[in-house]
Amino acid sequence: MSRVLVLGAGELGLPILQSLSHLAATFPPSARPTITLLTRPTTHSSPSPSKSREIAHLRDLGISFLAADIATATAKDLAFHFKDFDIIVSCTGFAGGPGTQLKLAHAVCEAGVGHYYPWQFGVDYDIIGPDAANGIFREQCEVRRFLRGQDKTKWTIVSTGMFTSFLFEPFFGVVEGLETAGSAHEVVVRALGSWENKVTVTTPEDIGKVVSRLVLKDQRTGVLFTAGDTVSYRRLADLVEAKIGRKVLREVWSLDSLRAELQADPENQILKYRCLFAEAKGVSWHHASTVNMDLNIKTTDVQGFLHSEGLAL
C-alpha cells in the first residue's frame, strides 16, 4: 500500500488530488493507497467559506491532511514530515518564493522518500537552460541537476507545456478580447515571435489524469512529456476565428521587440514568459511522443478547450 503526499491544492494540485482519489478507489481495500494533502496550519484554523467547502470535498474523497508551512519550515523540518511517505507530488507552484523548490528537493531526499514528482509541470528546462529570459527558470534547472546527482530517491518529471487556460489569459496578451467576443469588441490574436512558432498546452485536469496513473500504476522515472495539444499561433488564430464566427485582428510581437521591452523592465515576469515562448525553444513537442498517448489517456485539445463550458460565448 503506497502512502502518497501531495503538496498544494491549487489550480493543479486539486485535479491531481481528485484523480488520485478516484484511481485509488479502484484498488482492493487491503492494497488501497492513502492520499494526504499538506496544507498550511492556517488553512484549518481560520478557513474562508470557500476553503471550508474545499476541505469538506477533499475529506469526502478520502483524503487526509497534514499541516506544515513550506514557506517558513527548514528542509530538516520538512524532512521530518516527509519521512512517513513513499511518494511525494509537489504542486506548490512558485508561490513559496525563490529557493523553495530546491529546499523541497533536499527535504525529500533527506527524508528517504522513495519517489518524487517535483514541481516541473511546464516547459523543457533542459533545452531552455538556466539563463533564458533573464534566468526565469534557473532554480528549476538547479532542481534537475540536484536530483540527477543523487541516488536515494527516484524521480519523475512531467513536462506539460503551458496550462491551456494561460494561453487565453488577457494579461498574457496572446488572445485578447475573447471574454467580450459576443459584443462588438474586437478580438486580437498575437503570435509570440512568428506565426509558425508552436506551443504545447495541457489542461490541469488532463495533467491530473496522467500524474495519477504514473503515481499509482505506472511509476516510470525520468523526464516525461504530456500534451493536450501543440499548436502554432497561426492555427490558434484560425481556431479562435472558428469559435467566434468572424475574423480576428492578427498581430506579431517580434522577439526583438519583446527583448527590448524586457531590457527596459528586467524584473517583469510576464515579459520574461513572452520572451521565452517567442524564442520557441523547449516550449513545444510532438503529441505522438507523449506519455498520455502511450498510456492511451484522452486529453483536451485547444479546439475542445475553446468549446468547453468555461469559454462558451
Short mmCIF file of C-alpha atoms in Angstrom, two decimals:
data_model
loop_
_atom_site.label_atom_id
_atom_site.label_comp_id
_atom_site.label_asym_id
_atom_site.label_seq_id
_atom_site.Cartn_x
_atom_site.Cartn_y
_atom_site.Cartn_z
CA MET A 1 0.00 0.00 0.00
CA SER A 2 1.54 3.30 -1.14
CA ARG A 3 1.44 6.40 1.05
CA VAL A 4 1.17 9.47 -1.19
CA LEU A 5 1.64 13.07 -0.05
CA VAL A 6 0.56 15.95 -2.29
CA LEU A 7 1.96 19.42 -1.64
CA GLY A 8 -0.61 22.06 -2.51
CA ALA A 9 -4.22 22.07 -3.70
CA GLY A 10 -4.29 24.94 -6.16
CA GLU A 11 -5.01 25.03 -9.88
CA LEU A 12 -3.04 21.83 -10.47
CA GLY A 13 -3.00 20.22 -7.04
CA LEU A 14 -6.77 19.93 -6.80
CA PRO A 15 -7.30 17.96 -10.05
CA ILE A 16 -4.32 15.75 -9.19
CA LEU A 17 -5.84 15.01 -5.78
CA GLN A 18 -9.20 14.23 -7.36
CA SER A 19 -7.67 11.90 -9.94
CA LEU A 20 -5.53 10.16 -7.32
CA SER A 21 -8.58 9.62 -5.12
CA HIS A 22 -10.68 8.19 -7.94
CA LEU A 23 -7.93 5.84 -9.08
CA ALA A 24 -7.07 4.77 -5.52
CA ALA A 25 -10.71 3.76 -5.01
CA THR A 26 -10.32 1.10 -7.71
CA PHE A 27 -7.72 -0.78 -5.63
CA PRO A 28 -8.73 -3.61 -3.27
CA PRO A 29 -9.17 -2.25 0.29
CA SER A 30 -6.11 -4.12 1.57
CA ALA A 31 -3.89 -2.53 -1.12
CA ARG A 32 -5.57 0.86 -1.42
CA PRO A 33 -3.10 3.77 -1.49
CA THR A 34 -3.55 6.54 1.04
CA ILE A 35 -3.65 10.13 -0.18
CA THR A 36 -2.63 13.00 2.11
CA LEU A 37 -2.58 16.74 1.40
CA LEU A 38 -0.05 19.02 3.05
CA THR A 39 -1.60 22.39 3.88
CA ARG A 40 -0.67 25.47 5.88
CA PRO A 41 -1.80 25.33 9.52
CA THR A 42 -3.99 28.41 8.93
CA THR A 43 -5.97 26.50 6.32
CA HIS A 44 -7.74 24.64 9.12
CA SER A 45 -7.54 27.16 11.96
CA SER A 46 -9.26 30.02 10.10
CA PRO A 47 -10.60 28.83 6.76
CA SER A 48 -12.72 31.01 4.47
CA PRO A 49 -16.18 29.67 3.50
CA SER A 50 -14.87 28.57 0.09
CA LYS A 51 -11.85 26.88 1.67
CA SER A 52 -14.12 25.11 4.16
CA ARG A 53 -16.16 23.70 1.28
CA GLU A 54 -12.99 22.58 -0.48
CA ILE A 55 -11.72 20.83 2.66
CA ALA A 56 -15.08 19.07 3.09
CA HIS A 57 -14.99 17.96 -0.55
CA LEU A 58 -11.48 16.53 -0.17
CA ARG A 59 -12.44 14.71 3.03
CA ASP A 60 -15.37 13.18 1.14
CA LEU A 61 -12.81 11.89 -1.37
CA GLY A 62 -10.99 10.10 1.44
CA ILE A 63 -8.05 12.50 1.54
CA SER A 64 -6.24 13.10 4.84
CA PHE A 65 -4.48 16.29 5.90
CA LEU A 66 -1.06 17.17 7.26
CA ALA A 67 -0.29 20.71 8.47
CA ALA A 68 3.06 22.39 7.76
CA ASP A 69 4.18 25.71 6.31
CA ILE A 70 6.54 25.07 3.41
CA ALA A 71 7.49 28.74 3.18
CA THR A 72 8.81 29.03 6.75
CA ALA A 73 9.92 25.45 7.51
CA THR A 74 13.53 24.40 7.04
CA ALA A 75 14.50 21.44 4.87
CA LYS A 76 15.13 19.47 8.07
CA ASP A 77 11.66 20.33 9.39
CA LEU A 78 10.06 19.26 6.14
CA ALA A 79 12.08 16.04 6.04
CA PHE A 80 10.58 15.13 9.42
CA HIS A 81 7.08 15.48 7.93
CA PHE A 82 8.01 13.70 4.70
CA LYS A 83 9.64 10.60 6.18
CA ASP A 84 6.39 8.67 6.58
CA PHE A 85 5.52 8.81 2.87
CA ASP A 86 6.53 6.67 -0.09
CA ILE A 87 5.66 9.14 -2.85
CA ILE A 88 5.52 12.95 -2.85
CA VAL A 89 3.94 15.08 -5.58
CA SER A 90 4.76 18.78 -5.44
CA CYS A 91 2.02 21.10 -6.69
CA THR A 92 3.25 24.19 -4.86
CA GLY A 93 3.90 26.34 -7.89
CA PHE A 94 6.20 29.31 -7.43
CA ALA A 95 4.21 30.90 -4.60
CA GLY A 96 6.75 29.86 -1.96
CA GLY A 97 9.34 32.21 -3.41
CA PRO A 98 12.94 31.68 -4.55
CA GLY A 99 14.68 28.64 -3.11
CA THR A 100 11.51 26.75 -2.24
CA GLN A 101 11.81 24.14 -4.99
CA LEU A 102 15.41 23.32 -4.08
CA LYS A 103 14.50 23.17 -0.39
CA LEU A 104 11.74 20.69 -1.14
CA ALA A 105 14.04 18.50 -3.23
CA HIS A 106 16.63 18.42 -0.46
CA ALA A 107 13.97 17.64 2.15
CA VAL A 108 12.50 14.80 0.09
CA CYS A 109 15.88 13.15 -0.35
CA GLU A 110 16.90 13.72 3.28
CA ALA A 111 13.66 12.03 4.36
CA GLY A 112 14.40 8.98 2.22
CA VAL A 113 11.18 9.28 0.23
CA GLY A 114 11.04 6.57 -2.43
CA HIS A 115 9.70 8.57 -5.37
CA TYR A 116 9.41 12.31 -6.00
CA TYR A 117 7.42 14.26 -8.58
CA PRO A 118 8.81 17.82 -8.34
CA TRP A 119 7.08 20.99 -9.46
CA GLN A 120 8.35 20.82 -13.04
CA PHE A 121 4.96 20.87 -14.72
CA GLY A 122 5.94 23.23 -17.52
CA VAL A 123 8.36 23.54 -20.40
CA ASP A 124 11.53 21.59 -21.20
CA TYR A 125 14.05 23.20 -18.85
CA ASP A 126 16.87 21.04 -20.19
CA ILE A 127 16.59 22.73 -23.58
CA ILE A 128 15.76 26.19 -22.24
CA GLY A 129 18.66 26.25 -19.78
CA PRO A 130 19.23 28.41 -16.70
CA ASP A 131 19.91 31.74 -18.43
CA ALA A 132 16.96 32.09 -20.80
CA ALA A 133 14.65 35.10 -20.34
CA ASN A 134 16.77 36.64 -17.56
CA GLY A 135 17.03 33.34 -15.71
CA ILE A 136 13.33 32.88 -15.07
CA PHE A 137 13.73 29.11 -14.66
CA ARG A 138 17.23 28.94 -13.18
CA GLU A 139 16.03 27.24 -10.00
CA GLN A 140 14.09 24.65 -11.99
CA CYS A 141 17.32 23.72 -13.77
CA GLU A 142 19.12 23.51 -10.42
CA VAL A 143 16.46 21.11 -9.11
CA ARG A 144 17.06 18.82 -12.08
CA ARG A 145 20.79 18.93 -11.53
CA PHE A 146 20.38 18.09 -7.84
CA LEU A 147 18.01 15.17 -8.47
CA ARG A 148 20.27 13.72 -11.14
CA GLY A 149 23.23 13.94 -8.79
CA GLN A 150 21.73 11.76 -6.05
CA ASP A 151 20.64 8.12 -5.90
CA LYS A 152 18.48 8.00 -2.75
CA THR A 153 15.18 8.94 -4.34
CA LYS A 154 13.66 8.02 -7.68
CA TRP A 155 12.15 10.97 -9.51
CA THR A 156 9.78 11.67 -12.36
CA ILE A 157 9.46 15.00 -14.11
CA VAL A 158 6.28 15.59 -16.09
CA SER A 159 6.73 18.33 -18.69
CA THR A 160 3.28 19.60 -19.60
CA GLY A 161 3.89 22.77 -21.57
CA MET A 162 1.74 25.75 -20.69
CA PHE A 163 -1.55 25.30 -18.86
CA THR A 164 -4.09 25.65 -21.67
CA SER A 165 -6.03 28.40 -19.89
CA PHE A 166 -2.89 30.56 -19.63
CA LEU A 167 -2.85 30.89 -23.41
CA PHE A 168 -6.16 32.79 -23.16
CA GLU A 169 -5.40 34.95 -20.13
CA PRO A 170 -5.81 38.62 -21.16
CA PHE A 171 -2.72 39.65 -19.17
CA PHE A 172 -0.54 37.25 -21.20
CA GLY A 173 -1.59 39.10 -24.35
CA VAL A 174 -1.74 36.25 -26.86
CA VAL A 175 -5.56 36.20 -27.06
CA GLU A 176 -7.29 39.40 -26.06
CA GLY A 177 -10.97 40.29 -26.10
CA LEU A 178 -12.33 36.74 -26.19
CA GLU A 179 -14.27 37.29 -22.97
CA THR A 180 -16.28 40.03 -24.73
CA ALA A 181 -16.39 38.40 -28.15
CA GLY A 182 -20.19 38.28 -28.05
CA SER A 183 -20.24 42.08 -28.30
CA ALA A 184 -18.84 44.42 -30.92
CA HIS A 185 -15.40 44.40 -29.32
CA GLU A 186 -12.52 43.26 -31.49
CA VAL A 187 -10.68 40.02 -30.67
CA VAL A 188 -6.91 40.10 -31.09
CA VAL A 189 -4.62 37.09 -31.51
CA ARG A 190 -0.89 37.75 -31.26
CA ALA A 191 1.97 35.50 -32.29
CA LEU A 192 4.99 35.39 -30.00
CA GLY A 193 8.00 35.57 -32.32
CA SER A 194 6.27 34.38 -35.51
CA TRP A 195 3.06 32.76 -36.72
CA GLU A 196 4.89 29.47 -37.27
CA ASN A 197 6.18 29.24 -33.68
CA LYS A 198 4.44 26.50 -31.71
CA VAL A 199 3.44 25.99 -28.11
CA THR A 200 2.41 22.84 -26.22
CA VAL A 201 -0.51 23.14 -23.80
CA THR A 202 -2.24 20.76 -21.37
CA THR A 203 -5.18 21.33 -19.03
CA PRO A 204 -4.69 20.75 -15.28
CA GLU A 205 -7.47 18.15 -15.39
CA ASP A 206 -5.58 16.14 -18.01
CA ILE A 207 -2.33 16.52 -16.09
CA GLY A 208 -4.16 15.13 -13.07
CA LYS A 209 -5.22 12.04 -15.03
CA VAL A 210 -1.69 11.43 -16.29
CA VAL A 211 0.03 12.03 -12.95
CA SER A 212 -2.36 9.78 -11.04
CA ARG A 213 -1.68 6.93 -13.48
CA LEU A 214 2.06 7.44 -13.17
CA VAL A 215 1.98 7.65 -9.37
CA LEU A 216 -0.30 4.71 -8.63
CA LYS A 217 0.12 2.38 -11.61
CA ASP A 218 2.98 3.07 -13.99
CA GLN A 219 5.76 4.61 -11.86
CA ARG A 220 8.19 5.16 -14.71
CA THR A 221 11.03 7.57 -13.99
CA GLY A 222 12.96 10.32 -15.77
CA VAL A 223 11.70 13.24 -17.84
CA LEU A 224 8.31 12.61 -19.45
CA PHE A 225 6.14 14.79 -21.67
CA THR A 226 2.39 15.35 -21.90
CA ALA A 227 0.38 17.38 -24.39
CA GLY A 228 -3.25 18.25 -24.75
CA ASP A 229 -2.28 19.96 -27.98
CA THR A 230 0.67 21.51 -29.81
CA VAL A 231 -0.38 24.43 -31.98
CA SER A 232 1.20 27.20 -34.00
CA TYR A 233 -0.01 30.73 -33.34
CA ARG A 234 -1.45 30.74 -36.87
CA ARG A 235 -3.52 27.66 -36.03
CA LEU A 236 -4.56 29.27 -32.75
CA ALA A 237 -5.87 32.33 -34.60
CA ASP A 238 -7.78 30.07 -37.00
CA LEU A 239 -9.37 28.20 -34.08
CA VAL A 240 -10.41 31.42 -32.35
CA GLU A 241 -11.97 32.69 -35.59
CA ALA A 242 -13.91 29.44 -35.95
CA LYS A 243 -15.10 29.79 -32.37
CA ILE A 244 -16.38 33.37 -32.62
CA GLY A 245 -17.53 33.18 -36.26
CA ARG A 246 -15.61 36.19 -37.53
CA LYS A 247 -12.11 37.41 -38.31
CA VAL A 248 -9.71 38.37 -35.54
CA LEU A 249 -7.07 41.08 -35.65
CA ARG A 250 -3.72 39.34 -36.09
CA GLU A 251 -0.51 40.86 -34.72
CA VAL A 252 3.06 39.63 -34.28
CA TRP A 253 5.17 40.50 -31.26
CA SER A 254 8.67 40.02 -32.62
CA LEU A 255 11.41 38.53 -30.47
CA ASP A 256 13.49 41.69 -30.87
CA SER A 257 10.67 43.94 -29.64
CA LEU A 258 9.94 41.66 -26.68
CA ARG A 259 13.61 41.57 -25.72
CA ALA A 260 13.73 45.35 -25.85
CA GLU A 261 10.71 45.55 -23.54
CA LEU A 262 12.33 43.10 -21.14
CA GLN A 263 15.58 45.03 -21.16
CA ALA A 264 13.64 48.13 -20.12
CA ASP A 265 11.76 46.23 -17.39
CA PRO A 266 14.02 43.26 -16.48
CA GLU A 267 12.02 42.02 -13.49
CA ASN A 268 8.67 41.83 -15.29
CA GLN A 269 7.61 38.18 -15.09
CA ILE A 270 5.07 38.35 -17.90
CA LEU A 271 7.65 39.87 -20.25
CA LYS A 272 10.02 37.04 -19.32
CA TYR A 273 7.38 34.48 -20.26
CA ARG A 274 6.62 36.24 -23.54
CA CYS A 275 10.29 36.28 -24.48
CA LEU A 276 10.70 32.64 -23.54
CA PHE A 277 7.84 31.50 -25.77
CA ALA A 278 8.89 33.82 -28.58
CA GLU A 279 12.31 32.13 -28.60
CA ALA A 280 10.38 28.88 -29.32
CA LYS A 281 12.99 26.56 -27.78
CA GLY A 282 11.83 23.83 -25.41
CA VAL A 283 8.22 25.02 -25.36
CA SER A 284 6.67 22.52 -27.79
CA TRP A 285 6.89 18.83 -28.69
CA HIS A 286 5.07 16.29 -30.82
CA HIS A 287 1.85 14.91 -29.37
CA ALA A 288 2.78 11.42 -30.59
CA SER A 289 5.80 11.27 -28.27
CA THR A 290 3.85 11.98 -25.07
CA VAL A 291 3.17 9.74 -22.11
CA ASN A 292 -0.57 10.41 -22.37
CA MET A 293 -0.50 8.87 -25.84
CA ASP A 294 1.50 5.93 -24.55
CA LEU A 295 -0.96 5.38 -21.70
CA ASN A 296 -3.95 5.93 -24.03
CA ILE A 297 -5.27 8.84 -21.94
CA LYS A 298 -7.56 11.14 -23.90
CA THR A 299 -6.74 14.83 -23.48
CA THR A 300 -8.40 18.12 -24.39
CA ASP A 301 -7.00 19.97 -27.41
CA VAL A 302 -7.27 23.73 -27.98
CA GLN A 303 -10.40 23.39 -30.07
CA GLY A 304 -12.05 21.34 -27.34
CA PHE A 305 -10.99 23.86 -24.71
CA LEU A 306 -12.45 26.74 -26.73
CA HIS A 307 -15.74 24.89 -26.97
CA SER A 308 -15.79 23.96 -23.30
CA GLU A 309 -18.34 25.41 -20.95
CA GLY A 310 -15.83 27.85 -19.49
CA LEU A 311 -15.40 29.67 -22.82
CA ALA A 312 -18.96 29.45 -24.12
CA LEU A 313 -19.98 32.73 -25.76
#
